[in-house]
Amino acid sequence: MNRRADATDGGFWADSDADVALERFRTLVNAVSDGIYQLDPAGRFTAVNDVIVEMTGYERAELLGEHVSFVLEDDDVDRVRRAIEEHRSADGRLNRTFDLAVRTADGETIHCEIRLSVLLEDGTFEGTVGTVREVSDRNHTEQRLLDRDRQLRLERDLTDQILETSPIGIQVLDSDGEVTRMNDRLREMLEIPEREEHTYDPSNRSVYDETGARISTANHPFAITLETGEPVYDRHLRVDLPSGDRRWLSINAAPLFDDAGAIERVVTTGEDITDLKERERALERRQRELTAELDEIYGRITDGVIALNDDWEFTHVNENAEVVLDAAEDELLGRVIWDAFPELVNTEFERRYREAMTTQEPVSLVDYFEPHDAWFEEHVYPSETGISIYFRDVTEHRERERKLEKSEQRHRTLAEYFPNGLVTLFDDDLTYTLAAGQGFDRIPVDPADLEENRACDVWSDETWSALEPAFRAAIEGEERSVELSYADREWVLHAVPITDERGDVFAGMTMAQDITERKEYERKLEDTVERLEESNERLEQFAYAASHDLQEPLRMVSSYLRLLEQRYDDELDEDGEEFLAFAVDGADRMREMIDGLLAYSRVDTESGSLEPVDLDAILDDALDNLRIQIDEAGADITRDDLPRVDGDATQLQQVFQNLLDNAITYSGDDPPRIRIEADRQGAKPVISIEDNGIGIAPDDQDRIFTIFNRLHSREEHDGAGIGLALCQRIVDRHGGDIWVRSTPGEGTTFSFSISRAEDRGEDRPQR
């Protein structure tokens, strides 16, 4: 204590020696009404006066050497220590007052006001010295009330500020459920006029839960809290507003209790989540749409698909995966893949799965899985939550590749020496696996440019559009040919399927040949044909003109011959009559030939259009025209019902008449038996006229349709040799064919084909 005395420089104690002064100081210390103490640098008591002893109830010996925390709370000790550390440089002039609670020996707590000063010697901290004064209970209570009132005012102001600035609606209800306060945000959300704030009754509003059911007053969040004393959190309710709008709110309710533990008030908050609900509903709709789309996509996916989480547990297995894995989805969900399929452990599949999970990079692989005796192609896609694996059984594809390699080996030598053309092999992806042939010398493409490349990537769009149908047809098991121009040359390409021993297509082959010279020959041939057709047309015109112009002089010759026969018949001898008969017969035959030639030339020039006609009606007309001949010969004619066809009725009637006339004329000694049949099975109906006549020798059957060609002399049978040629010309005009089958002595059958009528409902029912 003498450190402070030194600082007074001989003031209060100057007239006394040291011992007297020290005794006086002790007397003074014990005489004052305040407690006085001294602490060493560690905070232990080194001196206390009698007031401290009386105040605390401890003996002096009990206090000395004890740390100050013996009578102070730890928080108070820390507070004082921080103040001391902040003022160590104040040369001991720290004069600060602390309100502290001091523990007494009987366990009571007294409130004290403590002043302290820091003891420094040559800048070194030597401890503290201070005074302690007990504060009266009244003063303490008053101060506490003042502090509490000030705190309440601060809290009330803060509450008002929070209420008015809060982005959520807030209201306070009393224990009777009456609203005592609400903020502007709540009034705005619920469309409540400010004048109605204190008369507003929440139970008067229509409120609905998330199922759309209206809730009763007892189920309002504030009512539940009043009833149970428990808070309600995040209750989503829809409120009908006076304007007719609807608003979704997230409601919270919490109770406030009085000192007796009874509910005094309930505070409720409401947050407008209408936009959130709209987005939520939109998201739900979109999720349903996406789920439906995803289900549809999964339904279209032909791959097996499984999903694993980061614990390697199954989270999804599609139907195709169920088939391949021979396990239902509900059996696999939640199971670890290594437990469900231990045979995957230590395989390339496991290694690549773990690689994808670790690196978060997609991986692909094709490998053989011995337990299934199959090859699988797999694509693994990682995500933050696990991996998705798309896989397919490519055993057949691998087998096709193997077969394709063998086929390539067999065909390569053939292809390399294929003359005047190109040979290629391609797989079912239309990727070339072989290309060779001497024809590559004629195009600006090297065989190496084709092999291991897809055909569509090699050729131009125009060239590929011509080739693609043939390629795809080959893979589908069909042969197809296509002609195209390329590199200033003309080519014909034949595409054929390549099959295995079971007949399954596993590849395709094309053979392309340079037909430039052949096409040039064909063009020249077409030019020749065109010239011949023009020449033939001129000849037909000449024949028509000649036959038409010859008719008049022939009529004149015939007329004068008959006039000579009538006037000079009695004067002619036997030779003259014979000569005159020869002349008349020659004129008649000439007239018959000219009429036939004229009819032959008119087939194309003076014919009607082809239209649906009834062959039965046409046959009836032809039979009527031949009725006298039929009756005289005693012919027996049977017939089928004939179809409707596209044709010229007049010309088809001529065909029937000519063929029936021949059947009657060449019937031999027996009465003619004639059968008219129709075969409707083919694309074109075939009409056949069968007789029991003398027949036609095989050597003559090829020339009977030649104009003016006769197989019999005029003495044996009449005719100009034009009838069958006319039939052939008419059938040709109708787009059909005519032919003959005959055995000498057993009869003849003439047949011709003709197009059906497009507008037929179907052939008429049998009559």
XYZ file of C-alpha atoms in Angstrom, residues 187-516:
330
model
C -54.338 -6.400 -43.943
C -53.083 -6.143 -47.528
C -53.008 -9.917 -48.063
C -56.486 -10.496 -46.605
C -58.001 -7.261 -48.024
C -58.984 -6.014 -44.543
C -59.702 -2.249 -44.220
C -57.672 -0.647 -41.404
C -60.856 0.492 -39.657
C -61.963 -3.153 -39.350
C -58.700 -4.382 -37.841
C -60.080 -4.796 -34.337
C -63.429 -6.216 -35.478
C -61.940 -8.748 -37.895
C -62.907 -12.341 -37.084
C -60.731 -14.979 -38.827
C -63.514 -17.538 -38.558
C -65.723 -15.495 -40.912
C -63.437 -16.164 -43.861
C -63.784 -19.279 -46.038
C -60.573 -21.213 -45.557
C -59.666 -24.470 -47.341
C -56.925 -27.010 -46.852
C -54.773 -28.517 -49.600
C -57.384 -31.170 -50.383
C -59.931 -28.437 -51.147
C -62.010 -29.141 -48.014
C -63.250 -26.154 -46.048
C -61.902 -26.151 -42.493
C -63.915 -25.306 -39.410
C -63.039 -22.566 -36.917
C -61.745 -25.193 -34.498
C -59.213 -26.303 -37.116
C -57.773 -22.847 -37.685
C -54.105 -22.792 -36.656
C -54.697 -20.141 -33.955
C -57.596 -22.176 -32.532
C -55.466 -25.329 -32.420
C -52.713 -23.442 -30.576
C -55.219 -21.955 -28.106
C -56.643 -25.409 -27.488
C -53.417 -27.411 -27.226
C -50.810 -24.831 -26.274
C -48.621 -26.277 -29.033
C -47.291 -24.262 -31.968
C -48.437 -24.946 -35.532
C -45.890 -24.707 -38.323
C -46.179 -24.188 -42.085
C -49.875 -25.006 -42.502
C -50.845 -24.344 -46.144
C -54.352 -22.898 -46.441
C -56.353 -21.181 -49.178
C -58.427 -18.105 -48.289
C -61.296 -16.644 -50.313
C -60.937 -12.852 -50.483
C -63.732 -10.228 -50.690
C -62.582 -9.321 -54.228
C -63.264 -12.872 -55.353
C -59.580 -13.777 -55.615
C -58.057 -16.725 -53.839
C -54.821 -16.596 -51.907
C -52.632 -19.370 -50.558
C -50.926 -18.712 -47.196
C -48.337 -20.567 -45.159
C -49.585 -20.175 -41.563
C -47.587 -20.469 -38.331
C -49.081 -20.055 -34.855
C -47.212 -19.845 -31.525
C -48.507 -19.351 -27.947
C -47.319 -16.707 -25.452
C -47.691 -17.675 -21.777
C -48.136 -15.505 -18.667
C -46.184 -16.034 -15.429
C -48.738 -18.620 -14.333
C -48.161 -20.683 -17.478
C -51.549 -19.857 -19.021
C -51.849 -18.846 -22.665
C -52.013 -15.081 -22.750
C -51.761 -14.474 -26.487
C -51.272 -16.314 -29.773
C -49.090 -14.879 -32.502
C -49.820 -16.051 -36.041
C -47.858 -15.321 -39.200
C -48.960 -15.726 -42.754
C -46.737 -15.791 -45.840
C -48.266 -15.355 -49.300
C -47.336 -18.506 -51.249
C -49.896 -18.094 -54.057
C -47.205 -17.736 -56.723
C -45.339 -20.633 -55.172
C -48.467 -22.790 -55.308
C -49.082 -21.813 -58.924
C -45.518 -22.752 -59.798
C -45.875 -25.907 -57.751
C -49.022 -26.896 -59.632
C -47.356 -26.024 -62.932
C -44.362 -28.108 -61.930
C -46.631 -30.976 -60.921
C -48.388 -30.799 -64.282
C -45.052 -30.633 -66.051
C -43.743 -33.486 -63.926
C -46.763 -35.597 -64.869
C -46.227 -34.721 -68.519
C -42.511 -35.462 -68.293
C -43.213 -38.681 -66.416
C -45.643 -39.729 -69.144
C -43.111 -38.756 -71.808
C -40.359 -40.576 -69.934
C -42.537 -43.675 -69.600
C -43.254 -43.473 -73.312
C -39.553 -43.032 -74.085
C -38.642 -45.929 -71.801
C -41.337 -47.941 -73.546
C -39.717 -47.217 -76.903
C -36.197 -47.885 -75.709
C -35.151 -51.337 -76.803
C -32.098 -51.273 -74.545
C -32.066 -52.583 -71.022
C -31.777 -49.675 -68.596
C -30.764 -49.815 -64.937
C -29.921 -47.005 -62.508
C -27.665 -47.342 -59.452
C -27.178 -44.821 -56.639
C -23.771 -43.946 -55.202
C -24.098 -46.879 -52.809
C -24.414 -49.207 -55.843
C -28.063 -49.944 -55.041
C -30.661 -50.442 -57.800
C -33.029 -47.469 -58.150
C -34.559 -48.286 -61.561
C -34.890 -51.364 -63.792
C -36.866 -51.198 -67.042
C -38.791 -54.091 -68.608
C -36.067 -54.966 -71.109
C -33.522 -55.131 -68.299
C -35.857 -57.417 -66.332
C -35.906 -59.821 -69.274
C -32.123 -59.837 -69.747
C -31.365 -60.049 -66.017
C -34.168 -62.572 -65.430
C -35.284 -60.630 -62.337
C -38.252 -58.360 -61.593
C -37.674 -54.722 -60.721
C -39.240 -55.043 -57.249
C -36.780 -57.881 -56.511
C -33.798 -55.659 -57.354
C -34.719 -52.193 -56.056
C -32.600 -51.326 -53.007
C -30.195 -54.255 -53.494
C -26.480 -53.721 -54.094
C -25.590 -54.830 -57.600
C -22.542 -56.815 -56.412
C -24.771 -58.776 -54.013
C -27.511 -59.349 -56.587
C -25.012 -60.385 -59.298
C -21.755 -61.497 -57.661
C -20.565 -62.830 -61.005
C -19.976 -59.184 -62.063
C -17.230 -58.784 -59.477
C -13.692 -58.593 -60.917
C -14.968 -58.271 -64.474
C -14.437 -55.564 -67.057
C -17.996 -54.449 -66.355
C -17.229 -53.718 -62.686
C -14.032 -51.903 -63.574
C -15.765 -49.614 -66.069
C -18.742 -48.965 -63.758
C -16.393 -47.847 -61.001
C -14.399 -45.778 -63.472
C -17.531 -43.879 -64.508
C -18.592 -43.354 -60.881
C -15.126 -42.054 -59.906
C -14.297 -39.878 -62.908
C -17.871 -38.697 -63.549
C -17.172 -39.281 -67.241
C -19.318 -41.514 -69.531
C -17.793 -44.812 -70.607
C -18.728 -47.412 -73.215
C -17.725 -51.021 -73.623
C -18.486 -54.239 -75.477
C -17.551 -57.416 -73.644
C -18.473 -61.059 -73.240
C -20.432 -62.034 -70.102
C -19.818 -65.719 -69.513
C -22.751 -66.452 -67.111
C -25.187 -65.401 -69.850
C -23.019 -66.725 -72.703
C -23.626 -63.435 -74.461
C -21.901 -60.280 -75.671
C -23.181 -56.970 -74.299
C -22.735 -53.426 -75.532
C -23.032 -50.985 -72.645
C -23.029 -47.198 -72.209
C -22.572 -45.872 -68.665
C -23.617 -42.308 -67.793
C -22.638 -40.913 -64.361
C -24.457 -38.265 -62.324
C -24.144 -36.739 -58.871
C -26.408 -39.427 -57.448
C -25.046 -42.509 -59.212
C -24.864 -44.026 -62.697
C -27.299 -45.068 -65.430
C -26.417 -48.097 -67.559
C -27.913 -48.720 -71.012
C -27.116 -52.169 -72.359
C -28.133 -54.497 -75.157
C -27.381 -58.050 -76.123
C -25.188 -57.808 -79.232
C -24.391 -61.504 -79.493
C -26.163 -61.789 -82.848
C -24.428 -58.648 -84.065
C -21.047 -60.033 -83.026
C -21.915 -63.285 -84.753
C -22.840 -61.344 -87.884
C -19.528 -59.519 -87.696
C -17.723 -62.854 -87.470
C -19.675 -64.204 -90.419
C -19.060 -60.987 -92.284
C -15.322 -61.337 -91.739
C -15.417 -64.890 -93.104
C -17.564 -63.762 -96.021
C -15.161 -60.918 -96.682
C -12.273 -63.349 -96.827
C -14.144 -65.548 -99.297
C -15.226 -62.665 -101.533
C -12.094 -60.505 -101.484
C -10.252 -62.420 -104.235
C -13.398 -62.466 -106.395
C -13.919 -58.768 -105.799
C -10.367 -57.729 -106.588
C -10.504 -59.404 -110.005
C -14.115 -58.526 -110.791
C -13.927 -57.317 -114.421
C -15.368 -54.051 -115.602
C -16.971 -53.270 -112.253
C -16.983 -52.978 -108.465
C -17.853 -55.358 -105.632
C -18.638 -54.276 -102.073
C -19.772 -55.948 -98.858
C -21.641 -54.015 -96.157
C -23.124 -54.849 -92.753
C -26.620 -54.176 -91.422
C -25.580 -50.621 -90.502
C -24.766 -50.081 -94.193
C -21.059 -49.780 -93.336
C -18.667 -51.035 -95.995
C -16.477 -53.932 -94.910
C -14.965 -54.696 -98.320
C -14.565 -52.785 -101.573
C -12.616 -53.982 -104.606
C -12.789 -54.449 -108.360
C -11.178 -53.243 -111.562
C -13.933 -50.677 -112.018
C -12.390 -48.441 -109.324
C -9.958 -47.325 -112.029
C -12.885 -45.535 -113.682
C -14.172 -43.500 -110.700
C -12.516 -40.899 -108.422
C -12.954 -43.090 -105.326
C -10.426 -45.430 -103.772
C -11.553 -48.712 -102.158
C -9.915 -47.569 -98.912
C -12.273 -44.563 -98.896
C -15.214 -46.968 -98.592
C -14.087 -49.655 -96.166
C -15.133 -49.039 -92.523
C -17.239 -46.058 -93.591
C -21.020 -45.830 -93.841
C -22.296 -45.687 -97.387
C -24.308 -42.537 -96.729
C -21.116 -40.727 -95.661
C -19.155 -41.706 -98.778
C -21.448 -40.712 -101.614
C -23.073 -37.401 -102.457
C -26.705 -36.883 -101.456
C -27.841 -37.324 -105.060
C -25.896 -40.570 -105.542
C -26.913 -41.982 -102.163
C -30.603 -41.246 -102.771
C -30.348 -43.499 -105.845
C -28.380 -46.237 -104.040
C -30.082 -46.361 -100.633
C -33.247 -48.303 -101.624
C -31.117 -51.098 -103.087
C -28.868 -51.284 -100.005
C -31.789 -51.440 -97.589
C -33.622 -53.986 -99.736
C -30.579 -56.289 -99.583
C -30.444 -56.116 -95.773
C -34.161 -56.945 -95.741
C -33.534 -60.049 -97.824
C -34.483 -58.756 -101.284
C -32.504 -58.386 -104.479
C -32.642 -54.966 -106.084
C -31.031 -53.322 -109.120
C -30.583 -49.659 -109.918
C -29.085 -47.761 -112.829
C -27.324 -44.445 -112.316
C -24.789 -42.089 -113.824
C -21.530 -41.492 -111.971
C -18.173 -40.029 -112.999
C -19.419 -39.562 -116.592
C -20.130 -43.275 -116.862
C -23.320 -45.317 -116.809
C -23.587 -48.031 -114.141
C -25.954 -50.778 -113.133
C -25.753 -51.890 -109.509
C -27.158 -55.181 -108.235
C -27.642 -55.464 -104.456
C -28.176 -58.928 -102.972
C -28.499 -60.246 -99.400
C -25.847 -62.503 -97.857
C -27.289 -65.190 -95.619
C -25.918 -67.734 -93.190
C -26.597 -71.451 -93.135
C -30.021 -70.824 -91.551
C -31.006 -68.368 -94.242
C -30.720 -65.316 -91.946
C -29.440 -62.156 -93.596
C -26.317 -60.811 -91.898
C -24.852 -58.589 -94.648
C -25.322 -57.341 -98.180
C -23.255 -57.316 -101.354
C -23.316 -55.010 -104.356
C -21.934 -55.663 -107.816
C -21.731 -52.614 -110.053
C -20.847 -52.860 -113.749
C -19.951 -50.154 -116.228
C -22.657 -50.277 -118.895
C -21.676 -47.091 -120.695
